[in-house]
Short mmCIF file of C-alpha atoms in Angstrom, two decimals:
data_model
loop_
_atom_site.label_atom_id
_atom_site.label_comp_id
_atom_site.label_asym_id
_atom_site.label_seq_id
_atom_site.Cartn_x
_atom_site.Cartn_y
_atom_site.Cartn_z
CA UNK A 1469 114.20 -22.39 -57.24
CA UNK A 1470 111.87 -23.79 -54.46
CA UNK A 1471 109.72 -26.81 -53.57
CA UNK A 1472 107.14 -27.14 -51.00
CA UNK A 1473 105.59 -30.27 -50.69
CA UNK A 1474 102.84 -32.08 -48.53
CA UNK A 1475 104.70 -35.34 -46.90
CA UNK A 1476 103.23 -38.13 -45.06
CA UNK A 1477 106.04 -40.33 -42.83
CA UNK A 1478 104.89 -43.72 -42.23
CA UNK A 1479 106.60 -45.11 -38.84
CA UNK A 1480 105.75 -47.86 -36.44
CA UNK A 1481 103.93 -44.53 -34.16
CA UNK A 1482 101.23 -44.55 -37.65
CA UNK A 1483 101.52 -41.60 -40.03
CA UNK A 1484 102.59 -38.46 -39.52
CA UNK A 1485 101.59 -35.48 -42.32
CA UNK A 1486 103.69 -32.93 -42.92
CA UNK A 1487 105.58 -30.08 -45.19
CA UNK A 1488 108.58 -30.42 -46.58
CA UNK A 1489 110.04 -26.99 -47.87
CA UNK A 1490 112.91 -27.27 -50.45
CA UNK A 1491 115.50 -24.64 -52.06
CA UNK A 1492 118.30 -25.67 -54.53
CA UNK A 1493 121.32 -23.83 -55.49
CA UNK A 1494 122.64 -26.30 -57.67
CA UNK A 1495 123.43 -29.76 -56.07
CA UNK A 1496 122.68 -28.11 -52.83
CA UNK A 1497 118.97 -28.21 -51.15
CA UNK A 1498 118.29 -26.80 -47.47
CA UNK A 1499 114.81 -26.64 -46.18
CA UNK A 1500 112.43 -27.45 -43.53
CA UNK A 1501 110.68 -30.11 -42.84
CA UNK A 1502 107.16 -29.74 -40.64
CA UNK A 1503 106.06 -32.55 -38.49
CA UNK A 1504 104.86 -32.86 -35.37
CA UNK A 1505 103.95 -29.41 -34.95
CA UNK A 1506 108.02 -28.92 -34.59
CA UNK A 1507 109.90 -27.20 -38.06
CA UNK A 1508 113.05 -29.13 -38.71
CA UNK A 1509 116.02 -28.05 -40.56
CA UNK A 1510 116.80 -30.29 -43.83
CA UNK A 1511 120.59 -29.72 -45.93
CA UNK A 1512 121.46 -32.27 -48.38
CA UNK A 1513 122.52 -33.02 -52.15
CA UNK A 1514 120.04 -33.31 -55.13
CA UNK A 1515 122.05 -35.29 -58.02
CA UNK A 1516 121.59 -35.36 -61.73
CA UNK A 1517 118.70 -37.55 -62.03
CA UNK A 1518 117.19 -35.47 -59.77
CA UNK A 1519 117.20 -38.10 -56.36
CA UNK A 1520 117.85 -36.39 -52.99
CA UNK A 1521 119.75 -37.47 -49.97
CA UNK A 1522 118.98 -34.72 -46.80
CA UNK A 1523 119.92 -35.09 -43.80
CA UNK A 1524 117.93 -33.64 -40.61
CA UNK A 1525 116.20 -34.52 -37.55
CA UNK A 1526 112.98 -34.81 -36.06
CA UNK A 1527 112.22 -33.17 -33.14
CA UNK A 1528 109.69 -34.87 -31.27
CA UNK A 1529 107.89 -34.27 -28.03
CA UNK A 1530 110.64 -36.16 -25.71
CA UNK A 1531 113.79 -36.98 -27.69
CA UNK A 1532 115.23 -35.54 -31.20
CA UNK A 1533 116.06 -38.41 -33.68
CA UNK A 1534 118.91 -37.89 -36.34
CA UNK A 1535 117.77 -39.24 -39.40
CA UNK A 1536 118.92 -39.50 -43.11
CA UNK A 1537 116.04 -39.66 -46.08
CA UNK A 1538 117.02 -40.70 -49.90
CA UNK A 1539 114.16 -38.97 -51.92
CA UNK A 1540 112.86 -39.55 -55.76
CA UNK A 1541 110.56 -38.16 -57.67
CA UNK A 1542 108.30 -40.11 -59.82
CA UNK A 1543 106.31 -37.40 -62.43
CA UNK A 1544 104.73 -34.70 -58.80
CA UNK A 1545 104.89 -37.57 -56.60
CA UNK A 1546 107.71 -37.90 -53.88
CA UNK A 1547 109.03 -41.19 -52.83
CA UNK A 1548 111.81 -41.91 -50.27
CA UNK A 1549 112.63 -43.30 -47.46
CA UNK A 1550 113.88 -42.18 -43.50
CA UNK A 1551 116.39 -43.86 -41.97
CA UNK A 1552 117.89 -43.49 -38.63
CA UNK A 1553 121.39 -42.35 -37.80
CA UNK A 1554 119.99 -42.35 -34.18
CA UNK A 1555 117.83 -44.57 -32.62
CA UNK A 1556 114.11 -44.46 -33.36
CA UNK A 1557 113.82 -43.39 -36.85
CA UNK A 1558 112.63 -45.63 -39.31
CA UNK A 1559 109.82 -45.00 -42.17
CA UNK A 1560 108.82 -44.30 -45.45
CA UNK A 1561 107.48 -41.28 -47.24
CA UNK A 1562 105.55 -39.91 -49.82
CA UNK A 1563 104.71 -36.16 -50.61
CA UNK A 1564 103.25 -34.40 -53.01
CA UNK A 1565 103.77 -30.95 -54.14
CA UNK A 1566 101.12 -28.05 -52.60
CA UNK A 1567 100.47 -25.15 -54.56
CA UNK A 1568 102.47 -22.10 -54.40
CA UNK A 1569 99.91 -20.24 -52.39
CA UNK A 1570 100.55 -22.96 -49.50
CA UNK A 1571 96.50 -23.78 -50.00
CA UNK A 1572 96.34 -27.03 -51.12
CA UNK A 1573 97.49 -30.13 -53.70
CA UNK A 1574 98.79 -29.00 -56.78
CA UNK A 1575 99.68 -32.05 -59.03
CA UNK A 1576 99.24 -35.91 -59.38
CA UNK A 1577 97.93 -37.59 -55.50
#
């Protein structure tokens, strides 16, 4: 199964818009987080109650920040918190599902 989300990461540097693509195989999750013009690999697990725990990097023009993100799906709205495993990556996030063709927002905002 594959899911795509339009996401916003709220941090000390202001909101950053991006896209989260996730693929599931059992409880394993892989995919990518596109943020600040860069695509970052994502991997993690999905619990039986639908919570996601993801590990990923956020690459910027000057550094790479290693982070963990805990996400929860509320109806069709994704919310969560990103914490740093390296300095400089704290923020909360929110997302909405993208339509299958990726051209717009589907579901609730």
